[in-house]
Coordinates of C-alpha atoms and ligand atoms in Angstrom, one line a residue:
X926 CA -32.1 -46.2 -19.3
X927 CA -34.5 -45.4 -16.3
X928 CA -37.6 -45.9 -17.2
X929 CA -40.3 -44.4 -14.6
X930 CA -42.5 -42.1 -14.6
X931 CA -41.7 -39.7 -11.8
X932 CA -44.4 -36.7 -11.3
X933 CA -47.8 -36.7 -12.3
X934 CA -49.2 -32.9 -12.8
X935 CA -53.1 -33.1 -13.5
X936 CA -54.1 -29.5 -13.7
X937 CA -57.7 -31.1 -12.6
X938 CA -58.8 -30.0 -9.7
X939 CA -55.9 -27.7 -9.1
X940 CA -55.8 -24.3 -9.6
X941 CA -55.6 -22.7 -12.7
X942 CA -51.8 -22.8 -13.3
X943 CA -52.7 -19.7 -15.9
X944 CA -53.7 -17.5 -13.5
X945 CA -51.0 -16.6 -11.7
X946 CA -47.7 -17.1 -14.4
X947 CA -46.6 -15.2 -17.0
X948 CA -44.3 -15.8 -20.0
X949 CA -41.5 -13.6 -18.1
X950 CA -41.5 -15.7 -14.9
X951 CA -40.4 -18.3 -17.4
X952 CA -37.2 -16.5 -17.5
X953 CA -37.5 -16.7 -21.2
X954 CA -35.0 -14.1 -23.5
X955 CA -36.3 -10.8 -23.8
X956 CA -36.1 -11.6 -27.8
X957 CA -38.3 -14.6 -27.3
X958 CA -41.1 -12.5 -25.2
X959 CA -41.1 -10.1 -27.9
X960 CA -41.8 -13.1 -30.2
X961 CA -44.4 -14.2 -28.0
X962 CA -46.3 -11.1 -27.4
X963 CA -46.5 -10.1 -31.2
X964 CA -48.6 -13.5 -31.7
X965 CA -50.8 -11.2 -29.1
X966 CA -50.2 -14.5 -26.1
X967 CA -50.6 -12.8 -23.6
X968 CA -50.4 -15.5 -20.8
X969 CA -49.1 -19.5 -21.1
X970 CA -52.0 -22.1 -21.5
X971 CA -51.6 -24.4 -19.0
X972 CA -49.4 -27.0 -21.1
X973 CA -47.3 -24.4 -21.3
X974 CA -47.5 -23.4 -17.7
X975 CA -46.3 -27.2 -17.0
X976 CA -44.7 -27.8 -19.4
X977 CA -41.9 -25.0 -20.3
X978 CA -40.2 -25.2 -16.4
X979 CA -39.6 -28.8 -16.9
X980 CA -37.8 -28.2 -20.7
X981 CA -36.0 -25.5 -19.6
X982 CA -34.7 -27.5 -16.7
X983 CA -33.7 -30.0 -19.1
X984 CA -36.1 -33.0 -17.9
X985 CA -37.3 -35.2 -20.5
X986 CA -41.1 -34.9 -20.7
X987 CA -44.2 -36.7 -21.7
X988 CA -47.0 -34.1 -22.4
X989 CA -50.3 -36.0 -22.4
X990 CA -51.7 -32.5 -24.2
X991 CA -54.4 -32.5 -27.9
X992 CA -54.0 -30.0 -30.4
X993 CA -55.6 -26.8 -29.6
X994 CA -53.6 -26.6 -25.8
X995 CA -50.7 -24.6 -27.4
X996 CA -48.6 -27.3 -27.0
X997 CA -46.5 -26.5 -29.7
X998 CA -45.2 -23.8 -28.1
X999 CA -44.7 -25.6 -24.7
X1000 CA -42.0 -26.9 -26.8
X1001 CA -40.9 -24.4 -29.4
X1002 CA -40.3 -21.9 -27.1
X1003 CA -37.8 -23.8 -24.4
X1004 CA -36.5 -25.5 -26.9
X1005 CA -35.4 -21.7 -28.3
X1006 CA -33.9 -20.2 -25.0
X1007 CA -31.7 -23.7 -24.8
X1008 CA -30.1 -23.4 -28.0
X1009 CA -30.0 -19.2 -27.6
X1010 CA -26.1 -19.3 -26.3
X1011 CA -25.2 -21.0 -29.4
X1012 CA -26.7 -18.8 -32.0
X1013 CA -25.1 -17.5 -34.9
X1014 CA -24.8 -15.0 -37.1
X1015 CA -21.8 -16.2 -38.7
X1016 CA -22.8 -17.7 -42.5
X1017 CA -21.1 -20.5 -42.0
X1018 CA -22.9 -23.8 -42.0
X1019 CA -21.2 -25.3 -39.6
X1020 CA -22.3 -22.9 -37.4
X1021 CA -25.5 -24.2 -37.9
X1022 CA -25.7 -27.9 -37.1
X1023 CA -29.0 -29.5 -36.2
X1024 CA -29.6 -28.7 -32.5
X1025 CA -33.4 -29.9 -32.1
X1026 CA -35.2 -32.2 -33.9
X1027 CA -39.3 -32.2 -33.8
X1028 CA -40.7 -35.2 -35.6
X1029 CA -44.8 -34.9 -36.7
X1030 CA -46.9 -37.6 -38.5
X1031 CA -48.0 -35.4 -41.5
X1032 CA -46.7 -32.9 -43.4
X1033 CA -49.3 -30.2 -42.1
X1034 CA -48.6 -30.8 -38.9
X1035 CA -44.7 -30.3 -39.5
X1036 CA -45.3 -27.0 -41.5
X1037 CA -47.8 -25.9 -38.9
X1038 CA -45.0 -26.5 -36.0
X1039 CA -42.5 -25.3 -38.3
X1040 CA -44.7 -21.9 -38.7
X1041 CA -44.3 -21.2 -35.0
X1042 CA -41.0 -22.1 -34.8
X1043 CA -39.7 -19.5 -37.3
X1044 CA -42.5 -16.7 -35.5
X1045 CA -41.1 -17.4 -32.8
X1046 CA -37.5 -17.5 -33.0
X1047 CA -37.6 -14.1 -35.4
X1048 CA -35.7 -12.4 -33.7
X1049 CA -32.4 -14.4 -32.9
X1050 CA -30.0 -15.7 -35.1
X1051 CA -31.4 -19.3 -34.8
X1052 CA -32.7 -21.2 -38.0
X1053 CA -35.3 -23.4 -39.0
X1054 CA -36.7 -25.1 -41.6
X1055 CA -39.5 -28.0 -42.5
X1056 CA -38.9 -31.1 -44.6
X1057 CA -41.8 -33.5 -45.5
X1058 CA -42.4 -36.0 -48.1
X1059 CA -44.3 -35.3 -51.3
X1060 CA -42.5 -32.5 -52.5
X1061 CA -39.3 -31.8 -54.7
X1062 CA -36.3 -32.4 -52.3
X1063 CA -34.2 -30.2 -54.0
X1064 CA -35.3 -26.7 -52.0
X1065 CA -35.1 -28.7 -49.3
X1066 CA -31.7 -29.6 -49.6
X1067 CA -30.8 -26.3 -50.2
X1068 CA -32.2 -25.3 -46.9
X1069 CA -30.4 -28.1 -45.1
X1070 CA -27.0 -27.5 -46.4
X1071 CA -27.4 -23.6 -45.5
X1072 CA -27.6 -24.9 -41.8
X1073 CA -30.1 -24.8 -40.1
X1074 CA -30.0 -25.3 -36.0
X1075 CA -34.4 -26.5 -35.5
X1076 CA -35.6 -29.1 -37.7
X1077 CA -38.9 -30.1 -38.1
X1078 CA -39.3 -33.4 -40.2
X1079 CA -41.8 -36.5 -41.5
X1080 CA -39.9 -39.5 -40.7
X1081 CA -39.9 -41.0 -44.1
X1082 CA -38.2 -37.7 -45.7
X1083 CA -36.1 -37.4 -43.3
X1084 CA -34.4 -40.9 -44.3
X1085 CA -34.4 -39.7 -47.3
X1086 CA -32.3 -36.6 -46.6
X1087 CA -29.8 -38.8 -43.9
X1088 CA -29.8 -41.1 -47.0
X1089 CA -28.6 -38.8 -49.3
X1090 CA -26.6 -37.4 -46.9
X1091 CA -28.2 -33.8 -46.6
X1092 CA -29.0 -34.3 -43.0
X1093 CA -26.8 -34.7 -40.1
X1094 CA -28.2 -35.6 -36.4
X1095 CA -25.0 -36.0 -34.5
X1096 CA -25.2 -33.0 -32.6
X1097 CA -28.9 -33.1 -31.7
X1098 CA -29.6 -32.2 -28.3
X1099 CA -33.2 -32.2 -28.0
X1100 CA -35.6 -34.6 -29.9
X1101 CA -39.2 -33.9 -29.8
X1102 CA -41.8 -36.7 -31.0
X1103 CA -45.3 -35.0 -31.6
X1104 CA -48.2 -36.7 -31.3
X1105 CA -46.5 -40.0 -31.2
X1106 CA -49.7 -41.6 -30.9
X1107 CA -50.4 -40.4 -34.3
X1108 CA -47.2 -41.5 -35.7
X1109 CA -47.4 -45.2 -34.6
X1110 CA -51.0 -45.4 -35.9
X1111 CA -49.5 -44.3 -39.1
X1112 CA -46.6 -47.2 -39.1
X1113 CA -43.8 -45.1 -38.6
X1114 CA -42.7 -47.1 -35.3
X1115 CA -39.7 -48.5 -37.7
X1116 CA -38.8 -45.1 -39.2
X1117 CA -38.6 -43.7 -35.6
X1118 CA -36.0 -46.1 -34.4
X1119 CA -33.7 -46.0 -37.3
X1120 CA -33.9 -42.3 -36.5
X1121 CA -33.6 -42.3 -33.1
X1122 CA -30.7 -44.6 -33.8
X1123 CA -28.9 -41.6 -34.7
X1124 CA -29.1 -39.2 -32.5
X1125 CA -26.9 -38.9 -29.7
X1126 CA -28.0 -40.6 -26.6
X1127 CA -26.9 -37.7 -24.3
X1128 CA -30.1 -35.5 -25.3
X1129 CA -33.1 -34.4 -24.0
X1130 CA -36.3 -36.0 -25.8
X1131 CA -40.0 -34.7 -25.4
X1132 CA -43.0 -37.1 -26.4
X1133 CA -46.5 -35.7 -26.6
X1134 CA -49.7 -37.3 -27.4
X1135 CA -53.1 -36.6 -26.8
X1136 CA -53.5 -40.0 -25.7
X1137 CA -51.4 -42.4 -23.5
X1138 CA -52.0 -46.1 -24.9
X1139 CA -49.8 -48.6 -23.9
X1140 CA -47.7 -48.8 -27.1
X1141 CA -47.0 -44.9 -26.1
X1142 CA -45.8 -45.6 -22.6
X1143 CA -43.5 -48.4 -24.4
X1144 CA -42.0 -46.2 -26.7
X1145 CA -42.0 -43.3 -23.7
X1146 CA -40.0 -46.6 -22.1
X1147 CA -37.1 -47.1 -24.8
X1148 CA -37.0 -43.6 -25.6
X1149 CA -36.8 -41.4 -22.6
X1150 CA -35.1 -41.2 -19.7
X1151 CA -36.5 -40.8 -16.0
X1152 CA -39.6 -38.8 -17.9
X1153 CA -41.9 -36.3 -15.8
X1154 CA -45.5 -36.3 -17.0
X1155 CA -47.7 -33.4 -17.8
X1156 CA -51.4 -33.5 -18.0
X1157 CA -53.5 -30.4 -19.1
X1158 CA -56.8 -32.9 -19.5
X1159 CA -57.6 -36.0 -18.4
X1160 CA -56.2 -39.0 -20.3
X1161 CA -58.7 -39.9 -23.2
X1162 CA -60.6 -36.7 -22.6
X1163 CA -61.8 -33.9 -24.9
X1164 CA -60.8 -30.5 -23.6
X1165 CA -63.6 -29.2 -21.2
X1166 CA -64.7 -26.8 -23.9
X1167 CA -65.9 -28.9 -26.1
X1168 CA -69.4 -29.1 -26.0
X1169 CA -70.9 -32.2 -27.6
X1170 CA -73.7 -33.8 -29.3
X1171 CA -75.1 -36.9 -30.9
X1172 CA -77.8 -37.0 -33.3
X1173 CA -78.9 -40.0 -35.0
X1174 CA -79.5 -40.0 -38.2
X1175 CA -80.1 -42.6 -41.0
X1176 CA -76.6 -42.9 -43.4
X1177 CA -79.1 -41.4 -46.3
X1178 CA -80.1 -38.6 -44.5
X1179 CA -77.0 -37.3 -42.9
X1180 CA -76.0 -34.6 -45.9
X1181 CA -79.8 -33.5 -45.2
X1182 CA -79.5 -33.1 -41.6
X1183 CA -75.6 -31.2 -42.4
X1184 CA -77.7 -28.5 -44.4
X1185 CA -80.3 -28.4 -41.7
X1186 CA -77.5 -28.3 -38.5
X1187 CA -75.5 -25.2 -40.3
X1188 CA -78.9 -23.5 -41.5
X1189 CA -79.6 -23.6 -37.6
X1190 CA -76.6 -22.1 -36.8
X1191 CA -76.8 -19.5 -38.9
X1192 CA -80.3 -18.4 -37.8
X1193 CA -78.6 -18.1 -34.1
X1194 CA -76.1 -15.6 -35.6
X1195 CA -73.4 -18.6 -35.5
X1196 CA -71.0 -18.7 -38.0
X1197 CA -71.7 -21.7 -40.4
X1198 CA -67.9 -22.5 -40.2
X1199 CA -66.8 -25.8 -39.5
X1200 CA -64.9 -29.0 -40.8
X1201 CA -66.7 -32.1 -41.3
X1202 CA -65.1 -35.3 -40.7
X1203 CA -65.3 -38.6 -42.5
X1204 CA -64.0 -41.7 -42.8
X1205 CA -63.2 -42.2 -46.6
X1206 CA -61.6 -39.9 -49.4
X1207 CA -64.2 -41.1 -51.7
X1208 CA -66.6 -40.3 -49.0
X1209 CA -64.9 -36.8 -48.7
X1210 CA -65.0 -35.5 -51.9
X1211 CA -68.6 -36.7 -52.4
X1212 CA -70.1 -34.9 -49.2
X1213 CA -67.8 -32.0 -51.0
X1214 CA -69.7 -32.1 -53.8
X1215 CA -73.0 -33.0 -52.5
X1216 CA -73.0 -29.7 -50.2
X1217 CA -71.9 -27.4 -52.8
X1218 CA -74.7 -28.7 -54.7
X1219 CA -76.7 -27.7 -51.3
X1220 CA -75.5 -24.6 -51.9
X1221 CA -72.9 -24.4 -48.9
X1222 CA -69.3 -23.1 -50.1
X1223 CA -67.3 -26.4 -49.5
X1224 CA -64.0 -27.9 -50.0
X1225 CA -62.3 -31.5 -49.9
X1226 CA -59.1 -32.0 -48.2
X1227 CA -58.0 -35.7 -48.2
X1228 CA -54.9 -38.2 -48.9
X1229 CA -55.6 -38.4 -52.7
X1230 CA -55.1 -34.2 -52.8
X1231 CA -51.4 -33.0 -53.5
X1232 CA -49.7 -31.0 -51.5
X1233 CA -50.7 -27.6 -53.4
X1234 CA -54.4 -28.4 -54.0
X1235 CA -54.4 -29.1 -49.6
X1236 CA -53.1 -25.7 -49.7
X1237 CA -55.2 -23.4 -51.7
X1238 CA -58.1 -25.1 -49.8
X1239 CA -57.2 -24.2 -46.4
X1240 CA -55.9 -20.8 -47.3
X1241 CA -59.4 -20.3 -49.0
X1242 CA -61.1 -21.8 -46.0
X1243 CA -59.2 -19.4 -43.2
X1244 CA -60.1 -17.1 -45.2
X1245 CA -63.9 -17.7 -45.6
X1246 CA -63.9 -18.2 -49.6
X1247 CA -65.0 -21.5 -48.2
X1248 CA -67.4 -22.2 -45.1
X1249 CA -67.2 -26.0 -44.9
X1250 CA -63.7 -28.3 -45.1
X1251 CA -64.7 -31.8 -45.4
X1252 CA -61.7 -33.6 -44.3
X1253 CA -60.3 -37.1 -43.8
X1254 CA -58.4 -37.9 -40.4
X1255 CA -55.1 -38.0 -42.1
X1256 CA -55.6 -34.7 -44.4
X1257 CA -56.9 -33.0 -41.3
X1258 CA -53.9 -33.7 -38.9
X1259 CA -52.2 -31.0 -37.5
X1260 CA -54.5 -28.1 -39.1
X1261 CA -53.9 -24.8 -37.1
X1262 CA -57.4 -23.2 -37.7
X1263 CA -57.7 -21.0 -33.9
X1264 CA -61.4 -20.7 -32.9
X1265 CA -63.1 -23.6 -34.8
X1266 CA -66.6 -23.4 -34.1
X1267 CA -67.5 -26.8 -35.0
X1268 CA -66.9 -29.9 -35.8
X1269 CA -69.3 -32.6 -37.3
X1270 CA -68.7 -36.0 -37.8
X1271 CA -70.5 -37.3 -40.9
X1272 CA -69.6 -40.8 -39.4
X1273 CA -67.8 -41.8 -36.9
X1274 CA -64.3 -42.7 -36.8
X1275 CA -63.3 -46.8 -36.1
X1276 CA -60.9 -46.0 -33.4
X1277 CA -61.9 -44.2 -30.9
X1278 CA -59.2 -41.9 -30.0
X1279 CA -59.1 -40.4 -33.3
X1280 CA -62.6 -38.8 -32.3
X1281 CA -61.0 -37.5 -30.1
X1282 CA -58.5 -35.8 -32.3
X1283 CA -61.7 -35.2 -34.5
X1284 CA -63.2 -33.2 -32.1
X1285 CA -59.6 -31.7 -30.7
X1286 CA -60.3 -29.0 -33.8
X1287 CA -62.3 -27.2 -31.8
X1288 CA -62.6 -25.1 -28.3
X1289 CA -58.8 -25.0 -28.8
X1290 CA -56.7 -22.7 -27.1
X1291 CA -59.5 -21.5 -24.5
X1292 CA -62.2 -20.7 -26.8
X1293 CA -65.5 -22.7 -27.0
X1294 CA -66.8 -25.0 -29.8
X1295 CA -69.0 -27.7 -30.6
X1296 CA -68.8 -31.2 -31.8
X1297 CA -71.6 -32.9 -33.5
X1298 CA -71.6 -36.4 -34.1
X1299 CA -74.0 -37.9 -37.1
X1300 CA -74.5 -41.8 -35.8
X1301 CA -76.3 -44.3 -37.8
X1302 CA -77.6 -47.7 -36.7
X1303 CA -74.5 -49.6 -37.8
X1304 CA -71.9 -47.0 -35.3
X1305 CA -73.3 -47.6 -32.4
X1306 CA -70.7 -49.8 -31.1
X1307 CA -68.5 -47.3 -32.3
X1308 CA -70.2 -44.6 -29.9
X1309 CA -70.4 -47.5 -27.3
X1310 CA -66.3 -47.4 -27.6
X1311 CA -66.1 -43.7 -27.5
X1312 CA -68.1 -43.2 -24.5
X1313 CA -65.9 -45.9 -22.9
X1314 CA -63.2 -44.6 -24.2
X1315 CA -64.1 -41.0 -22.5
X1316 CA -66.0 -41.9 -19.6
X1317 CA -68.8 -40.1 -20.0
X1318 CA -72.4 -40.7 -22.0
X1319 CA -72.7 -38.4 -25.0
X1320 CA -76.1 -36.5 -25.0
X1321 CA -78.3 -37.1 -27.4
X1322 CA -80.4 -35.0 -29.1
X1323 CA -83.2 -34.2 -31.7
X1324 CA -81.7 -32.9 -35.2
X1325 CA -83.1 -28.9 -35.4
X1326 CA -86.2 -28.8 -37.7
X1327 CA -86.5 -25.3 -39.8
X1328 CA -90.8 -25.0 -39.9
X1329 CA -92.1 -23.5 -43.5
X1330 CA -91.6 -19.9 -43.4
X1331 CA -90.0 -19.5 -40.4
X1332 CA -87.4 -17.0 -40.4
X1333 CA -86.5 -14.9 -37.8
X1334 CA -87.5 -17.1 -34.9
X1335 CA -84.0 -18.1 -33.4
X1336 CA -83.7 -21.7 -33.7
X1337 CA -83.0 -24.0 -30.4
X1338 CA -80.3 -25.3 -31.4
X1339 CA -77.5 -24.5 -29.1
X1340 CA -75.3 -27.7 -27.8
X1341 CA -73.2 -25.1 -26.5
X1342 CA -75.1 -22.9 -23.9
X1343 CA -72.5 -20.2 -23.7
X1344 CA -72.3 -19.1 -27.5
X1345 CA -75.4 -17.7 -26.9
X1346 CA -77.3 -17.3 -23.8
X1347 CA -79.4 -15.1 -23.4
X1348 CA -81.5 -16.2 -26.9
X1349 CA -81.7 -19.4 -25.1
X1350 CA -83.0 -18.6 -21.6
X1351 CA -85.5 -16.0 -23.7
X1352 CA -86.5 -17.0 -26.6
X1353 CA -90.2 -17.1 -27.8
X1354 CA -91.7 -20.1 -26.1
X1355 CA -94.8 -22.0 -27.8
X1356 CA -94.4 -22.2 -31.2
X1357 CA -92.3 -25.6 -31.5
X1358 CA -92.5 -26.3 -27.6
X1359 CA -91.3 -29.9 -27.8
X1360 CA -88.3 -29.1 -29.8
X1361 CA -87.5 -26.4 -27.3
X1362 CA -88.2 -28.1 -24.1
X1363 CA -86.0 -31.0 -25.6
X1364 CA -82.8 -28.8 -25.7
X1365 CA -83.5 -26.3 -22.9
X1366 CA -84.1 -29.7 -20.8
X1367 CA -80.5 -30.7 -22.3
X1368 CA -79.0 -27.6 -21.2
X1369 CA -78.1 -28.4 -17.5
X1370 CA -77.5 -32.6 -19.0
X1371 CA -74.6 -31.0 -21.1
X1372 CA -73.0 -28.8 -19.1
X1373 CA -73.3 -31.7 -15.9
X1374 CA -71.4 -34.2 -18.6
X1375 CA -68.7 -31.8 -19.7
X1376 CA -67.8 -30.9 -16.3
X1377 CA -65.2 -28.3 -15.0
X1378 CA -65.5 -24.6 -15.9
X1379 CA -66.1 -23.0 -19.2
X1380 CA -64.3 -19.6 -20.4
X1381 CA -67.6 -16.9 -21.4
Ligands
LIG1929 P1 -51.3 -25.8 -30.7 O1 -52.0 -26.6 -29.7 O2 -49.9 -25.7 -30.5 O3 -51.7 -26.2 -32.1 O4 -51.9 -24.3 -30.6 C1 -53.2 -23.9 -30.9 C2 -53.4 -22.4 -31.1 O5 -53.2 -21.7 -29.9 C3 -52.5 -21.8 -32.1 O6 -53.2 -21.0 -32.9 C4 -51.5 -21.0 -31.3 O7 -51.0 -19.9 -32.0 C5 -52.4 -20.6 -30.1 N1 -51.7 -20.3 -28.9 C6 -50.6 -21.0 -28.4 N2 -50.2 -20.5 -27.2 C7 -51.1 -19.5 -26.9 C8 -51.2 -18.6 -25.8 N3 -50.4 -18.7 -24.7 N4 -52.2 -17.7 -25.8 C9 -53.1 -17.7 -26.9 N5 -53.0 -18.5 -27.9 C10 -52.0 -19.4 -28.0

């Protein structure tokens, strides 16, 4: 295999490749566009912009793109129009071999990818279906041998179903590996090369990950042949609208200072919405039941929760039952919630690039969040490696402090400048004039250190 690198496209610094392309000029079937414009998309993010040419022209691909980018459907979609000419309506199974294969570290990431698949493929005859691990296999298997032309798979059942001979990858064309990073963090390095193994080498195989380490570029290596590279931020960088924030805080007090950061937000008008990270599921389900105690609606999602119980708490959490999802990294992977406010991180992760999948919950797709870090004495080497990691010093700022009887006053607490504006330039001035010249001081620091241009 030929293993370069051939093309770097780094939207930095470039024009915005949004502005000026539309999902037509794709060339995309007029039964995918009406796909696409019922999810309301009305033009490509730029991952998408890069990315879908590059499928559709066959190239192999690494997308260096997080969650949030639309990156699954910089994939989903080219990956439709290829296998278009040989859809079927016939019932026949073998009509319906596996065409593409997308491969995802956790099972929400596979049902989340799988989701968009079948939205946007709704209207051709083309199939697909999800398999992950923890689950009866037998619906599964019912699924498979019913044919089914995009597959979107957790290695480990996946094995399971070539094992038991339910699942057939000779006539895969494309082969997509999402957020490989991920997937070798997790161990599954041996899983993917038995799997791999067995999949036609004449294909087409798309890597993404939000970071490029070098055990990524090695696998890129084996795996892909003469790959171009698309960038929609830079390496080991949170998307530019993120707006971010550390406060220190003593491990005793951080529950205190949750309560006192969402009571803040919801005296700017803010929605008290957002998922808290931490490191431990013990850790997890006490924070759960330490806020609800606070009286914040909360809910756990973490490793030790089945499948069904992960469920009901993110269907009650998009739907607002519950205001607060306290979540482990590996619970939280691949969890489509669009427009995440904010993020908090109760503690900080130990590696450093999954903070930045941490904080990749929010400002996805275009829109604007925050991410609040809680750091203690003992994770400060932790924030030294994530600043190194992202190039940039995090500012730091006071927690807000609520005064007795203060109700109405709008709190100055506002990491992200444009949620809000004019209620920072004009509030009252006086009152709690330290607190307020601390964060209006901050405002031009944070905006210098995110850099690049915002969407109002
Ligand atoms: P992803 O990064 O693939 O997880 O996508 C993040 C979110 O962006 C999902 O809710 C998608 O439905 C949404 N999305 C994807 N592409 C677009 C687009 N072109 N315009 C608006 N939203 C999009």
């Amino acid at each position: 295999m030929i293993n370069t690198v051939t093309e770097i496209n780094n939207s930095e610094g470039s024009q915005d490749p949004q502005a000026s392309i539309t999902f037509a000029d794709f060339g995309l079937d007029p039964l995918v566009l009406k796909a696409v414009s019922e999810q309301g998309y009305n033009t490509p993010t730029p991952i998408q912009a890069q990315a879908i040419p590059y499928v559709l022209a066959g190239r192999d691909l690494m997308g260096a793109a997080q969650t949030g980018t639309g990156k699954t459907a910089a994939f989903v979609l080219p990956i439709i129009q290829k296998l278009l000419p040989s859809a079927s309506s016939s019932a026949s199974p073998a009509r319906h071999p596996i065409r593409a294969l997308v491969l995802t570290p956790t099972r929400e990431l596979a049902v989340q990818v799988s989701e968009n698949a079948a939205n946007y493929s709704r209207h051709t005859d083309l199939r697909s279906t999800v398999v992950f691990g923890g689950v009866d296999m037998q619906p599964q298997v019912s699924l498979l041998r019913g044919g089914i032309e995009i597959l979107i798979a957790t290695p480990g059942r996946l094995l399971d179903h070539i094992g038991s001979k339910t699942a057939n990858l000779s006539q895969v064309e494309i082969l997509v590996l999402d957020e490989a990073d991920r997937m070798l963090d997790m161990g599954f390095l041996p899983d993917l090369q038995r799997i791999i193994n067995l999949i036609p080498a004449k294909r087409q195989t798309l890597l993404f990950s939000a970071t490029f380490s070098s055990e990524i570029k090695k696998l890129a290596q084996s795996y892909l042949i003469n790959p171009v590279t698309v960038e929609v931020a830079r390496q080991n960088a949170a998307a530019d609208t993120v707006s971010q924030v550390v406060h220190f805080v003593s491990s005793g007090d951080k529950q205190s200072a949750i309560v006192k950061i969402l009571d803040s937000r919801a005296r700017l008008g803010l929605t008290r919405q957002c998922i808290i990270f931490t490191n431990s599921r013990l850790g997890c389900a006490r924070l759960a039941r330490a806020l609800e105690r606070d009286g914040i609606k909360a809910g756990a999602i973490h490793g030790d929760k089945s499948q069904g119980e992960r469920t009901l708490t993110l269907d009650a959490f998009k739907s607002g039952a519950i205001e607060v999802l306290v979540a482990t990294d590996v619970a939280a992977r691949g969890l489509d919630i669009p427009a995440m406010p904010c993020v908090i991180n109760h503690e900080l992760p130990y590696s450093a690039e999954d903070f930045i999948h941490r904080i990749g919950r929010t400002g996805r797709a275009g829109s604007t969040g925050d991410a609040i870090a809680l750091v203690d004495d003992s994770e400060k080497r932790l924030l030294d490696d994530i600043e190194k990691l992202m190039k940039r010093k995090l500012p730091v700022m006071p927690l807000p402090e609520v005064k007795p009887g203060q109700t109405s006053d709008p709190f100055f607490y506002m990491p992200y400048q444009s949620n809000s504006p004019s209620k920072l330039d004009s509030g009252p001035s006086g009152q709690d004039g330290v607190k307020k010249a601390g964060i209006i001081s901050a405002k031009p620091t944070v905006g210098a250190l995110l850099g690049g241009s915002k969407k109002k």
